[in-house]
Short mmCIF file of C-alpha atoms and ligand atoms in Angstrom, two decimals:
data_model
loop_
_atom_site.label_atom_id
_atom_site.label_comp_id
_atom_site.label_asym_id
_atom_site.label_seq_id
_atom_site.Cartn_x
_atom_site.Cartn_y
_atom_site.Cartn_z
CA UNK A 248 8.81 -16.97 1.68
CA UNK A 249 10.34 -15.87 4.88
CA UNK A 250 10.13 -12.09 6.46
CA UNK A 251 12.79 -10.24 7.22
CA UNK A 252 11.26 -11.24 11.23
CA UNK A 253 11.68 -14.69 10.66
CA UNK A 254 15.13 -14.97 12.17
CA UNK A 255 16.52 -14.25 15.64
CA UNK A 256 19.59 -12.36 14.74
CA UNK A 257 21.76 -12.40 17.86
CA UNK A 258 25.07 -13.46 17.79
CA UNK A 259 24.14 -14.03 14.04
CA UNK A 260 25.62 -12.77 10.67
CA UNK A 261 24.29 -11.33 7.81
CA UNK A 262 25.23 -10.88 4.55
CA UNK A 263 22.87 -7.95 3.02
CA UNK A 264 22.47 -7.15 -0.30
CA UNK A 265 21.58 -3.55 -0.97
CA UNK A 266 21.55 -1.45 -3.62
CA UNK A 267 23.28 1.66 -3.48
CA UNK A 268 24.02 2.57 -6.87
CA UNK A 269 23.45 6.06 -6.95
CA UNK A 270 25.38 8.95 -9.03
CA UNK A 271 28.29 10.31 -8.20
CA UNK A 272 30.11 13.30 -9.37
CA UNK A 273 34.07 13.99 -8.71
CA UNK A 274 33.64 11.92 -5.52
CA UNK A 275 30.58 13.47 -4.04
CA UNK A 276 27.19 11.76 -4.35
CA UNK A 277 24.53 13.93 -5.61
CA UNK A 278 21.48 12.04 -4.57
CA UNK A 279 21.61 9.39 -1.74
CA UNK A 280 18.24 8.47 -2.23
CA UNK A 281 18.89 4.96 -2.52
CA UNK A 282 21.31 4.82 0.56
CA UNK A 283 18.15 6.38 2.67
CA UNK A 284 15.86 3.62 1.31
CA UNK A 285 18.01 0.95 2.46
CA UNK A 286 18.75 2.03 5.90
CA UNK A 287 15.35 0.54 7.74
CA UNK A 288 16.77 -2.67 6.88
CA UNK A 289 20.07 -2.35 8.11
CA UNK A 290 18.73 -0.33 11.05
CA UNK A 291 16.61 -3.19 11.99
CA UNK A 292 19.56 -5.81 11.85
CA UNK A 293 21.83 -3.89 13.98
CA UNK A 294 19.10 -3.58 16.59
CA UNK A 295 18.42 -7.21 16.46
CA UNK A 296 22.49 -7.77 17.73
CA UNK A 297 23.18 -8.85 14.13
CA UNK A 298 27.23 -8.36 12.58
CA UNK A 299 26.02 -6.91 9.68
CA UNK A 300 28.21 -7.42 5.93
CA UNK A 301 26.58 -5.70 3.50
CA UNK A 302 27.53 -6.30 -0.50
CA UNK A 303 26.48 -3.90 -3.32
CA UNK A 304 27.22 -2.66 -6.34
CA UNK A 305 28.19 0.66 -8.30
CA UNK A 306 28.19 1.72 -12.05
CA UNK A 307 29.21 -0.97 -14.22
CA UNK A 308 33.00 -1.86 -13.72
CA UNK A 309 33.16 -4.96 -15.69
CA UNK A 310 35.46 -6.81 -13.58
CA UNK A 311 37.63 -4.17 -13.43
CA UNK A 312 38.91 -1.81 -10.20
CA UNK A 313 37.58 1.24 -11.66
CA UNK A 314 38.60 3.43 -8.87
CA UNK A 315 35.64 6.36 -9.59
CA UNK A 316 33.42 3.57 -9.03
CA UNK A 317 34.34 2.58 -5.33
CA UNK A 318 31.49 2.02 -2.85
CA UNK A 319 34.14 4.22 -0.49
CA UNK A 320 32.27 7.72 -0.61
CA UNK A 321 29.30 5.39 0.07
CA UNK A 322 30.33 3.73 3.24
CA UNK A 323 30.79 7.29 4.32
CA UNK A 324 27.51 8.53 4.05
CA UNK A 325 25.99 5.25 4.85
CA UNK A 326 27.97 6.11 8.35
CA UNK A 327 26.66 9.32 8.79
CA UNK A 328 23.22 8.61 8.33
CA UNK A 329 23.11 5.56 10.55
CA UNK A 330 24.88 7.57 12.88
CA UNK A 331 27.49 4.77 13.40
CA UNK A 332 30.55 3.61 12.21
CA UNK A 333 31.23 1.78 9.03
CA UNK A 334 33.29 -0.18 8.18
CA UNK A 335 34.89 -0.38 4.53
CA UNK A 336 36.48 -3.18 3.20
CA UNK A 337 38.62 -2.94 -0.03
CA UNK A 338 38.75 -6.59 -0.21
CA UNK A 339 35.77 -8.26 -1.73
CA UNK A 340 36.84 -11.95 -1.19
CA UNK A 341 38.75 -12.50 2.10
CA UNK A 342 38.03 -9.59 3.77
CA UNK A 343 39.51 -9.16 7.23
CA UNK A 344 36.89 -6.47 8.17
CA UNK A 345 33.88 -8.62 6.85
CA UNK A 346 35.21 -12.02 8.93
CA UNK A 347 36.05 -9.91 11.94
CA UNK A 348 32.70 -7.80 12.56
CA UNK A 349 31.10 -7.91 15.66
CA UNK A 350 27.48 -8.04 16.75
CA UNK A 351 26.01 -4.52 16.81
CA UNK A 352 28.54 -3.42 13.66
CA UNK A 353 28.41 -3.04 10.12
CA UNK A 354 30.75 -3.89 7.07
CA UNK A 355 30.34 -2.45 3.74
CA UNK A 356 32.57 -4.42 0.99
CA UNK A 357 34.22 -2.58 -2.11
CA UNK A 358 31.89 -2.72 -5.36
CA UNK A 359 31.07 -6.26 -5.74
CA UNK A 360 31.09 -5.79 -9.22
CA UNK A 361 35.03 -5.34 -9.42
CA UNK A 362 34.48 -9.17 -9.62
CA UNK A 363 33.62 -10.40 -13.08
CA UNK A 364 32.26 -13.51 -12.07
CA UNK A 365 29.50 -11.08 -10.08
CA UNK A 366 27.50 -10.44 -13.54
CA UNK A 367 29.02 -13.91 -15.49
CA UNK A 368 26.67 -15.61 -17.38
CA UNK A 369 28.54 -18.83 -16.33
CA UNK A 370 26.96 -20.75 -13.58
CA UNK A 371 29.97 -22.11 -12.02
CA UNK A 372 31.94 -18.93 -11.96
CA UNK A 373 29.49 -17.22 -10.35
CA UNK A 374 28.64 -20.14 -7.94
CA UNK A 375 32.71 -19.52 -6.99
CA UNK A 376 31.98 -16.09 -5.87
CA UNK A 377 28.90 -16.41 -4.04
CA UNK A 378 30.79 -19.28 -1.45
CA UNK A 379 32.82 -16.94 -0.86
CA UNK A 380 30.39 -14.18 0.08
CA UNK A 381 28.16 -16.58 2.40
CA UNK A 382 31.34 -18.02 3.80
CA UNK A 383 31.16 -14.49 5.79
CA UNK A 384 27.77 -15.27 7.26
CA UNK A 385 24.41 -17.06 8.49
CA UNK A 386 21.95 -15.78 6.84
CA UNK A 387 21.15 -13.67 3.50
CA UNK A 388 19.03 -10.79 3.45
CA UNK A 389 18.30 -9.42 -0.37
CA UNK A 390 17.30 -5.71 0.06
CA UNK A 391 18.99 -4.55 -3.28
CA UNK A 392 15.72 -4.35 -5.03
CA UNK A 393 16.96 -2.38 -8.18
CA UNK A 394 19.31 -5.68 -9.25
CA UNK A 395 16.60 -8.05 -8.39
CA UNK A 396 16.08 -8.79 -12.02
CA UNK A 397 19.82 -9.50 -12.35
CA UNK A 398 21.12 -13.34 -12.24
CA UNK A 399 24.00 -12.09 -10.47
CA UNK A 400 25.81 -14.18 -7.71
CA UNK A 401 25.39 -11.58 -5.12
CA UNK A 402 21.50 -11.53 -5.87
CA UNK A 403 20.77 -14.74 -6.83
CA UNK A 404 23.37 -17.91 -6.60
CA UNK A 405 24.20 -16.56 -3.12
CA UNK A 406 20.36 -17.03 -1.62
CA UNK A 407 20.80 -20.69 -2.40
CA UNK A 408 23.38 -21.26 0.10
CA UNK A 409 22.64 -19.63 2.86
CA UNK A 410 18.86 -19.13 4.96
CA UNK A 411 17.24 -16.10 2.94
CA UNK A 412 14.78 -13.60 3.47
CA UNK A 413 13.86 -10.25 1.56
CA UNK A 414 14.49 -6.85 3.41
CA UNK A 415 11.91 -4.50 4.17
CA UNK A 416 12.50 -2.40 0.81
CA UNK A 417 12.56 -5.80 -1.34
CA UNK A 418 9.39 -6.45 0.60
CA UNK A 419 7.51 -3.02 0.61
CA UNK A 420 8.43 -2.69 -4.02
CA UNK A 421 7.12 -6.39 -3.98
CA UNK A 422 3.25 -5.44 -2.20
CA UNK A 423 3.36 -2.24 -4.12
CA UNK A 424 4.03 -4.42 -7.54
CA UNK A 425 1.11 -6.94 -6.67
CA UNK A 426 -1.29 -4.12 -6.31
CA UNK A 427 -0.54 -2.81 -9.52
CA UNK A 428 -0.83 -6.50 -11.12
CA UNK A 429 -3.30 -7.97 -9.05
CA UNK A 430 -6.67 -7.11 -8.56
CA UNK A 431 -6.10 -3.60 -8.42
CA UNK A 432 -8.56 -0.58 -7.14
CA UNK A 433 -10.52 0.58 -10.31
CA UNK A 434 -10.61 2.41 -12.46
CA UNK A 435 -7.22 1.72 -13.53
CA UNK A 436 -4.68 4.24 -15.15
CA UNK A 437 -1.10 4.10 -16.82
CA UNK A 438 0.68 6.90 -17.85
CA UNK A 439 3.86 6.40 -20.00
CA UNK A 440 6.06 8.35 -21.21
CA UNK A 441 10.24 8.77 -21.88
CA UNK A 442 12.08 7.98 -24.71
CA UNK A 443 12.01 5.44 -26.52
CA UNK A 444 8.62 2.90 -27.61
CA UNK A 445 11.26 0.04 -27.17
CA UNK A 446 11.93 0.08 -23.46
CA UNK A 447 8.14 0.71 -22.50
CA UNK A 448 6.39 -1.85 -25.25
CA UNK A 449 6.80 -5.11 -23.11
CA UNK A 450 4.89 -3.12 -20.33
CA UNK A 451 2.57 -1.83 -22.76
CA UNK A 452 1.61 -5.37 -23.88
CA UNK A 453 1.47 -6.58 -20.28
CA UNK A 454 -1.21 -3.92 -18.84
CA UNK A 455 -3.27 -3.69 -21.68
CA UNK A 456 -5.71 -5.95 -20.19
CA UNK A 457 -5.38 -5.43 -16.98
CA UNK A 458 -6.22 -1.25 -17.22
CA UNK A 459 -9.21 1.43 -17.99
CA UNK A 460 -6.93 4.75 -19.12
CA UNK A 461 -3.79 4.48 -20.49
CA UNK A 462 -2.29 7.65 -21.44
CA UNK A 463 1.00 8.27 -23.89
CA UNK A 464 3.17 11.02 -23.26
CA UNK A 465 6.97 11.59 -24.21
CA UNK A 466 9.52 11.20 -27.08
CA UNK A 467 7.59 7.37 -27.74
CA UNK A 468 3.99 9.37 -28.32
CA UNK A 469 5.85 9.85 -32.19
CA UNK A 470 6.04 6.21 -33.19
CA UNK A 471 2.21 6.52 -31.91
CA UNK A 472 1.18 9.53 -34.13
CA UNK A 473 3.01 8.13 -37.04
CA UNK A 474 1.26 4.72 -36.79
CA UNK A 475 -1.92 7.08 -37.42
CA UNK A 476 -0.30 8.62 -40.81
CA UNK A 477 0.96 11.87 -39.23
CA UNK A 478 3.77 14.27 -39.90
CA UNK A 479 5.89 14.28 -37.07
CA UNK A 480 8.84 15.83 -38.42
CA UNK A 481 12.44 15.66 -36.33
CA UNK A 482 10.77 14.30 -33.38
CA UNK A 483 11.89 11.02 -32.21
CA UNK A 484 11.06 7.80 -33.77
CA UNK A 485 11.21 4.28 -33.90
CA UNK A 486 10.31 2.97 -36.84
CA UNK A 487 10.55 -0.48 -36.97
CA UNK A 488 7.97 -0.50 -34.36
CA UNK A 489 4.88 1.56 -36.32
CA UNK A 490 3.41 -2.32 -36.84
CA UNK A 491 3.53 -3.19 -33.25
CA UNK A 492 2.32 0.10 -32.29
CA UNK A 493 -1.00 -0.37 -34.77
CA UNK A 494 -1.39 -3.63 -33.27
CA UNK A 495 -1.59 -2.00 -29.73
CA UNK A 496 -3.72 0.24 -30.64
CA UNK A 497 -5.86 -1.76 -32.05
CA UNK A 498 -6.21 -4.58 -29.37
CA UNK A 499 -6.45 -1.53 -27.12
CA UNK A 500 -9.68 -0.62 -28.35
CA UNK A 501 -10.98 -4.29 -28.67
CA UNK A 502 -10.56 -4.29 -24.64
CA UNK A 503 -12.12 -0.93 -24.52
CA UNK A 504 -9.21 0.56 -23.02
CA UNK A 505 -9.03 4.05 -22.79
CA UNK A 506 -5.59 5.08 -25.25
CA UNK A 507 -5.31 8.92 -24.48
CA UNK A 508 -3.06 10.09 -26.64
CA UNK A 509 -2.00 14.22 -27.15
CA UNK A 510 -3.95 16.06 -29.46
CA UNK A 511 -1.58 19.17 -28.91
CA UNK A 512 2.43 18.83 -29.10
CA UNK A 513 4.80 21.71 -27.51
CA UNK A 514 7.42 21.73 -30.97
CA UNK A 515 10.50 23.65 -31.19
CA UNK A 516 13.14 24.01 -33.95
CA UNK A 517 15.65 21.69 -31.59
CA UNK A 518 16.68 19.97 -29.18
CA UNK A 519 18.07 22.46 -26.43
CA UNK A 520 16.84 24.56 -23.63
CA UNK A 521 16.87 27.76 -25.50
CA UNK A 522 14.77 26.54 -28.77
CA UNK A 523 11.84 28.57 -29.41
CA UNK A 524 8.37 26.54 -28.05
CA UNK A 525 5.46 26.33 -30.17
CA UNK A 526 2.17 24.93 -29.28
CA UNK A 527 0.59 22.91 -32.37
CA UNK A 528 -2.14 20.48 -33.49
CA UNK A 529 -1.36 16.97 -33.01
CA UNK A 530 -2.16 16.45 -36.81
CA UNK A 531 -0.01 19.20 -37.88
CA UNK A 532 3.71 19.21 -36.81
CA UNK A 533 5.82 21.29 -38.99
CA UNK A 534 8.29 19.11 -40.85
CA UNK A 535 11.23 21.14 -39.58
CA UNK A 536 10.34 20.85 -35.93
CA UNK A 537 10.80 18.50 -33.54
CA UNK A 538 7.77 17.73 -30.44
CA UNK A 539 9.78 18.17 -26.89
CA UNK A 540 6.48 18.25 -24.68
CA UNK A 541 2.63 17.47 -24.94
CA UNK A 542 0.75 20.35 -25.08
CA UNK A 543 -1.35 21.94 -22.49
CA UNK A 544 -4.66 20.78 -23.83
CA UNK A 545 -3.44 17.09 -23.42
CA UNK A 546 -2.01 17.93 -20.35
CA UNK A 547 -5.13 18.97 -18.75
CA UNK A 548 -6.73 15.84 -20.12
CA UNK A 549 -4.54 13.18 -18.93
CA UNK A 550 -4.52 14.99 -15.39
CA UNK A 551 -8.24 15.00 -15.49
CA UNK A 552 -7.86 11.04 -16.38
CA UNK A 553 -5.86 10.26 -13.77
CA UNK A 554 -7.25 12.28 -11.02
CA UNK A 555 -10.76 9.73 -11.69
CA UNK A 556 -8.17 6.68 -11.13
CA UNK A 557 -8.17 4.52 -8.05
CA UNK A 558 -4.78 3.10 -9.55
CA UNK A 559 -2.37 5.11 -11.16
CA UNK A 560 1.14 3.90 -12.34
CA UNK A 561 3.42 6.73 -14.17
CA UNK A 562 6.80 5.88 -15.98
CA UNK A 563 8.57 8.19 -18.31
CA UNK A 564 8.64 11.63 -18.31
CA UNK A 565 5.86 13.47 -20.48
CA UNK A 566 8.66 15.76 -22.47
CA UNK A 567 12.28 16.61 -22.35
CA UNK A 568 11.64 17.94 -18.41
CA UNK A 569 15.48 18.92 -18.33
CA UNK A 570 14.36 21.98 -20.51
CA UNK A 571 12.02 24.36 -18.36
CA UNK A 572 10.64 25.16 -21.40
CA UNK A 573 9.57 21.41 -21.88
CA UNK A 574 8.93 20.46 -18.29
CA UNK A 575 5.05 21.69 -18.16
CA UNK A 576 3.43 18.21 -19.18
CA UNK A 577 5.94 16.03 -16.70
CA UNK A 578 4.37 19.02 -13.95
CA UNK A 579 0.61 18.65 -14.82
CA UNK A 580 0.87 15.27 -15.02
CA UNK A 581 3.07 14.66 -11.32
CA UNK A 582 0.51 17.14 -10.19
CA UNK A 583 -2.36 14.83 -10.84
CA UNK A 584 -0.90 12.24 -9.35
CA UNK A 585 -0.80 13.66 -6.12
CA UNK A 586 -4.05 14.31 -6.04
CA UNK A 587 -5.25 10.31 -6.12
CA UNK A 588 -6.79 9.44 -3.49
CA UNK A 589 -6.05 5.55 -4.50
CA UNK A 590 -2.77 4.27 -4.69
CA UNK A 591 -0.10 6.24 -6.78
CA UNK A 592 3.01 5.16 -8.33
CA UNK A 593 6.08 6.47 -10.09
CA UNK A 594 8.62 4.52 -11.23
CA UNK A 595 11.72 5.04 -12.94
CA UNK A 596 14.91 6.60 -12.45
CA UNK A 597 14.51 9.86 -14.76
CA UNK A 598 10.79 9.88 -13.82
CA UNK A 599 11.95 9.73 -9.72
CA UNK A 600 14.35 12.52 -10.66
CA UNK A 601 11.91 14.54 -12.79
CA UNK A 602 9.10 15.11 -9.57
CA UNK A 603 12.42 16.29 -7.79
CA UNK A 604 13.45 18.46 -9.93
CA UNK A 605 10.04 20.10 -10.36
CA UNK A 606 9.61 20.63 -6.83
CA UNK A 607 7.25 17.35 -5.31
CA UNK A 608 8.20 15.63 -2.17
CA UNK A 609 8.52 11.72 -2.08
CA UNK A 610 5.40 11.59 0.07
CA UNK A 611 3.15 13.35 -2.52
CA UNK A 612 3.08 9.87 -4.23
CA UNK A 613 1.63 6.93 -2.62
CA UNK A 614 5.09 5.07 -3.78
CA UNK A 615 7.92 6.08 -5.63
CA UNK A 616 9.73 3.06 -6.77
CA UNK A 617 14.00 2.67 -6.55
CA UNK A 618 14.77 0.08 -8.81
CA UNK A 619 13.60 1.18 -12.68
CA UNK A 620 14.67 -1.85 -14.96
CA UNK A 621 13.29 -4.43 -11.99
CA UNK A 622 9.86 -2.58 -11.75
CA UNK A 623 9.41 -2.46 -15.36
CA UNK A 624 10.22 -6.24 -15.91
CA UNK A 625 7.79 -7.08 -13.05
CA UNK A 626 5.20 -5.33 -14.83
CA UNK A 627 5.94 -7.11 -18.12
CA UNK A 628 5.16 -10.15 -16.61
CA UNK A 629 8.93 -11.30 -16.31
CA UNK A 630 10.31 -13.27 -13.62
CA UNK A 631 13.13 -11.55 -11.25
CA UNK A 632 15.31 -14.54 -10.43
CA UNK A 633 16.46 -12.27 -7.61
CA UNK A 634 12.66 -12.63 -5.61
CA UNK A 635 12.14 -16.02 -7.21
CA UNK A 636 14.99 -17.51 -5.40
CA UNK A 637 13.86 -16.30 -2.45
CA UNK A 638 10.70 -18.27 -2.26
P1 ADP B 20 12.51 6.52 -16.82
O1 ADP B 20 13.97 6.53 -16.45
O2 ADP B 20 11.66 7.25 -15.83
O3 ADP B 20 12.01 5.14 -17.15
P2 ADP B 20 13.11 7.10 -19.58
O4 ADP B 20 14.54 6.78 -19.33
O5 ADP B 20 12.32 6.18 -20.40
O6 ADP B 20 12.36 7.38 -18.19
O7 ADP B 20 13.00 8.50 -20.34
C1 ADP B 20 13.47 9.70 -19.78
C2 ADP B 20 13.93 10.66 -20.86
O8 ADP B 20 12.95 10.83 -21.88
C3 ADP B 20 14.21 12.03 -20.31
O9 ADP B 20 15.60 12.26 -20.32
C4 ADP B 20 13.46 12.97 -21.25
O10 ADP B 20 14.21 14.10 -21.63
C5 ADP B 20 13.20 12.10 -22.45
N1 ADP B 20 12.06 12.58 -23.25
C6 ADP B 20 10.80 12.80 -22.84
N2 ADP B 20 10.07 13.32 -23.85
C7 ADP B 20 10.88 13.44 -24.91
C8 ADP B 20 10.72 13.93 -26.25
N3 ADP B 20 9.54 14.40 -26.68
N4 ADP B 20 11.78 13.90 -27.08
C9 ADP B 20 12.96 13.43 -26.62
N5 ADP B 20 13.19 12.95 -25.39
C10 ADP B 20 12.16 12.96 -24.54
MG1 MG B 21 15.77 6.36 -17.65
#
């Protein structure tokens, strides 16, 4: 695989794929943390004398100009934190702006996903589209690392027709994936949490072998405690998976793998911020409540796990860490993390938000990762077509 150093760049142009999908609210971005993690990369072209045309996404337009989804406000900010000018271009195919830039200067194209054929699922169509994107340039950098699991012709199709390399944020998700996969510092840990058993149960399966701890927190911590015959009354559920979760559990202690699971739930009569919090036995939820957080007990004793760990990869919130009252167990737990003195990870986009929210900085954590869905496929053992190609 090339490096993003593996080109001279003057008088060249790139096409750069980042990924600056971040939310927006009545036209005004509310966290540009994705914009900031993409601008070493574009930094570095310009500096090299590269005519930089970069290509992104926003929300999911479906082929449609959606116009609360433009990539305008971006451009914008983009500007102002590269300090430069740049340039938007409404046009996605034939742009005048994108065949026009200089050396030195930077495009950014409307939401490439305005264009159905960007997310088709027919070769050709897409094939069409990404021509027309490395028409504009040289070479293709893929920095977009939270669509690199995406066979989409602005990830994928285009890296076949032009000279490719990964950016430096592509690059630096890619080393931190490998340490979690291979060979990594011991012991071990994985903390999960979030919703629902469903999203996480592929990257269950995946690091069962490969860890020492693995801890459960968060609305899928139910499914868990109802697999063992418990009451869990409204909390959430999934129960369709109860038989894959007994599996797990079982194969988990056939590999000797720590399963931590809470012994104490926070419970409250619903879900909202004002419900009344209750701290109860594990083995004794009332049936008319509903578990929002783990309790402090288990709290303590997954940060005491992890704190031992050389390794430690977090994903999913520990309870419903929009409530204050239910944000205790996410705290404990980001707390711990901090304190490795290994390699720490969070990944995840609610998970990223939640140590905001409570008050961390980025660099408390060895890594925190930008691109949810692509880390957690990674770690299921999937193959991103989006790196793939670029080998
Ligand atoms: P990530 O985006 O980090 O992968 P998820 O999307 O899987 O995380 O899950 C995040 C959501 O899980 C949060 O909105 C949080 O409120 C919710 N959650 C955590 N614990 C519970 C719980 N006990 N009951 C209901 N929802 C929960
Ligand atoms: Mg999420």
């Amino acid at each position: 695989m090339n490096s993003l150093q593996s080109f001279d760049y003057a008088g060249k142009r790139v096409l750069l794929r980042c990924d600056l999908n971040v939310p927006i609210k009545d036209g005004v971005i509310t966290d540009d943390g994705r914009i900031r993690a993409s601008l070493p990369t574009i930094q570095y072209l310009v500096s090299q004398g590269a005519a930089v045309i970069i290509t992104a996404h926003l929300g999911r337009p479906k082929g449609e100009r959606k116009a609360e989804l433009s990539l305008a406000p971006v451009a914008h900010r983009l500007g102002d934190l590269l300090d430069m000018k740049v340039t938007f271009s409404q046009e996605i195919i034939g742009s005048i702006e994108a065949k026009n830039v200089k050396a030195g200067e930077v495009v950014l194209i409307e939401n490439i996903r305005y264009e159905g054929a960007e997310t088709s699922k027919d070769e050709s169509e897409r094939t069409t589209l990404a021509k027309e994107l490395a028409a504009y340039a040289d070479i293709f950098i893929s920095d977009g690392f939270g669509a690199v699991h995406r066979k989409h012709a602005s990830v994928y199709d285009v890296a076949k027709l032009l000279p490719h390399a990964p950016g430096y944020l592509v690059a630096a998700e890619i080393d931190v994936l490998k340490k979690l996969t291979q060979n990594p510092q011991r012991p071990y840990g994985v903390v999960l949490g979030g919703s629902k058993v469903s999203d996480k149960i592929g990257v269950i399966e995946n690091l069962l072998d490969k860890v020492n701890v693995m801890a459960i927190g968060g609305g899928m911590l139910f499914t868990f405690l109802a697999a063992q015959g418990y009451e869990i009354g409204k909390s959430l559920v999934e129960v369709d998976l109860i038989p894959t979760v007994k599996e797990l559990m079982a194969r988990a202690e056939k590999l000797s793998v720590t399963l931590l699971l809470p012994t104490d739930i926070v419970v409250a009569p619903a879900f909202a911020a004002d419900a009344t919090p209750t701290i109860v036995g594990a083995d004794s939820i009332p049936a008319d409540q509903m578990g929002l957080d783990i309790g402090p007990v288990s709290a303590a004793a997954f940060a005491a796990a992890i704190v031992e760990c050389k390794t430690v990869f977090w994903n999913g919130p520990m309870g419903v860490f929009e409530f204050p009252n239910f944000a205790v167990g996410t705290k404990v737990v980001a707390q711990a993390l901090t304190q490795v003195t290994g390699i720490s990870v969070v990944g995840g986009g609610d998970s990223a938000a939640a140590v905001r929210k409570l008050g961390f900085a980025d660099s408390d954590f060895g890594y925190i990762s930008t691109g949810g869905g692509a880390s957690l496929e990674y770690l299921e053992g999937k193959e991103l077509p989006g790196i793939s190609v670029l080998a």
